[in-house]
Amino acid sequence: MKIKATGASEITVTGHIKSIEDYQEIKFAVRNLIDKGKDAVSIKIPDSLSMTSSVIGFLLKLIFVDKVKISMCVKDERLFSLLDVLNLITVFNVTKMT
Amino acid sequence: MEQFGNLYDIAKSLTVLFIEDEILTRLTVGKKLNSIFKQVVSAENGIDGIEKFRQHNVDLVITDNIMPGMSGLEVIREIRKTDLSTPVILVTAFIDNDILIDSINHGVTQFIAKPVTEGNLLKAIEIAVQRVVFGNLVQKARDQELELLRYREKYHSRQQEWAFRKELNIIKNDLFLRKIDLTGDNGESQEWVVDAHYKPLDIMSGDSYSVRELGEGKILLFLIDAMGKGLSASVTSILSTSFANYLVDKEKERNSFEFTQFIEDYTTFIRKEILDEEIVCATFTYINLEDKQMDAAIFSMPSIIGLTYDNQIIRIKSNNLPIMKSGKANRIDRHDISMLKKILLHTDGLNESFKDSNSIYQEDLETDFKGSSFATELSDRFSAKIGKPDDDVTFFFIKRLDCHPKWVKTFVINTNLEEIKALGSKFENILPSLGMSGDSSVMFISSSTEMLMNAYEHGNLDVDLNLKNKLIKNGAYEEYLLTKEKETDKKISVTLSLHEENGKEFLVLTIADEGPGFEMSILKEPGSTDSRQLNTRGIKITQRLADGIYYNKKGNETKLIKEITGGNYEN
């Protein structure tokens, strides 16, 4: 998995989100944007078919506790379906990548 | 207007648009209108009139017909393009048949002959105002009806949601995400799993079921299919399940469960409650995995299907008529299941679903059951052929897990986050050599991450879900774990093994911790889908990624199973 800053408040995560290291890297990258004063973060996920529960927990904490606005753009139908089943589409402002 | 009673009061709340090109008429009639209406909007020609109609919330239009540029009739035509209900009074010196017909077709309410007299004006206004009042009443009634419908829909939707939660609360599954561990006669360990598949067509379903554990290797399974559709069938089905579970709970408390008496008590109860024309179909089985016996009372249900170790299908047919008000004695038969490695119990929604207009799934069921390693696979095969079934589909997929791996590797690690990360990396290196790659590998690694973290945090570090939620909220979770891990010397034992079944290879990851055990029932609670909850998603994610996930009874050992090739991913 790799993370690249693709905008002032946007990161793109390529590869699959599947390990503890992946969670730690995503956390670091998103925290970095928030520490720079961003109160809205957009995450593009063009490859991953899943997402670890630790990443989900971290993002939910940002939304509900730190009041950071998260939006997510995912390509893989299986990840979209997973987020839907977990009732997270609205909370994460998930859109499908075309 | 006084003689028109409360129409005067009503007119005082209305806005009239008066279109007249002659200044004198506009002023004199306008003055009279001002004394009648709340607001008079004057326009000096047709174009001005249309513009003002669009700008103001007009209740009534009074327009002269003969005007330069645009006639009153043309104004009305323009208004009617977007507004069909506002009453219009046409003022005209003369009227021929063509104008009359055109006016009526465009919904002119009244005509006033020129020169305008006060009497004619008031009469025309009276009728027009009545029409406004009527229109408003109709609109109000429509709005109220719409509001009522919205309320009803919301109410019914909430009722259904509550009813479904209630239904799920009544259905019991003591073996949810569980495996049954036994020791065979020769000291060999055996593991059995019971996967329940429940896809009701409606929220209130005619199908219901329960899985009850009555002792070591002793399980009671029942499927209820109340005949008929809708709420009536659902009430019978839920009543049956609720009472049957009550009987089981009582007998468990007394440690005196007796299958024959249980069947007798249940059928006596339900025969008393059902109507003359009602019938209940049901399968009740009491399985003793240690003794390798299955007692079955099958009331007009599809045959139980078993698969022997030498891949032969056996069928156990119904031994009772459906349960009816005027029923007879119940029959229970005992079956030897020592030769069975898989057993399927199901309602008719599975075998009688139409593949197309000429064939039903019955034709494929036994072959698909034979070839399916887990309930998810059978469900996928069924869905691929049936699409959307027209009945509730419920089945139990019981199987003995393979205990003879082709390859095994064991790891023991400390309760340490860095060691867990390192183990994950080891898996990534090992998987390609076992033939696992691509999506299948990603799913396996993701699932193993979730389960290893569960063993670490909920197992050996004994962090319960509430504490985890609180720590995440405070941003102190990882720091807490890193501090706690220094205080324990508990180990996490991990076994990675390769198995073969039906010509397919499976990777099995067994993770055992030394903690108090994970409580699976929390995942069945309604709040577990609350998007505000910061945790409790790891097992749900794993359920979607793996072919099977099973805990031992204590909850401190989990077995994760994933087919090596292909992606048995539930979308």
Coordinates of N, CA, C and O in Angstrom, one line a residue, chain B residues 24 86 95 123 195 264 327 330 345 383 442 489:
Chain B
L24 N -58.4 54.8 -16.9 CA -59.5 55.2 -16.1 C -60.2 54.0 -15.5 O -60.5 53.9 -14.3
T86 N -55.7 28.6 -11.1 CA -56.1 29.9 -10.6 C -57.3 30.4 -11.4 O -57.3 30.4 -12.6
I95 N -68.6 39.0 -27.1 CA -68.1 37.7 -27.1 C -68.7 36.8 -28.2 O -69.9 36.8 -28.3
K123 N -70.6 39.8 -8.4 CA -71.1 38.5 -8.7 C -70.0 37.6 -9.2 O -69.9 36.4 -8.8
D195 N -23.7 -23.8 10.2 CA -24.0 -22.5 9.7 C -25.4 -22.3 9.4 O -26.0 -23.2 8.7
E264 N -43.5 -33.5 21.9 CA -44.9 -33.7 22.4 C -45.5 -32.3 22.9 O -46.6 -31.9 22.6
G327 N -54.4 -33.2 15.0 CA -53.2 -34.1 14.7 C -53.2 -35.3 15.4 O -54.0 -35.5 16.4
N330 N -46.9 -38.1 17.3 CA -45.7 -37.8 16.6 C -44.8 -38.9 16.4 O -44.6 -39.7 17.4
L345 N -30.2 -29.3 6.3 CA -31.6 -29.2 6.6 C -32.1 -27.9 6.0 O -31.5 -26.9 6.1
S383 N -27.8 -18.5 -5.4 CA -28.1 -17.1 -5.9 C -27.8 -17.0 -7.4 O -28.5 -16.3 -8.1
V442 N -5.1 -11.1 -0.5 CA -5.5 -9.9 0.2 C -6.5 -10.1 1.3 O -6.5 -9.7 2.4
D489 N 2.7 -11.6 30.1 CA 3.6 -12.6 29.5 C 2.8 -13.6 28.7 O 3.2 -14.7 28.4

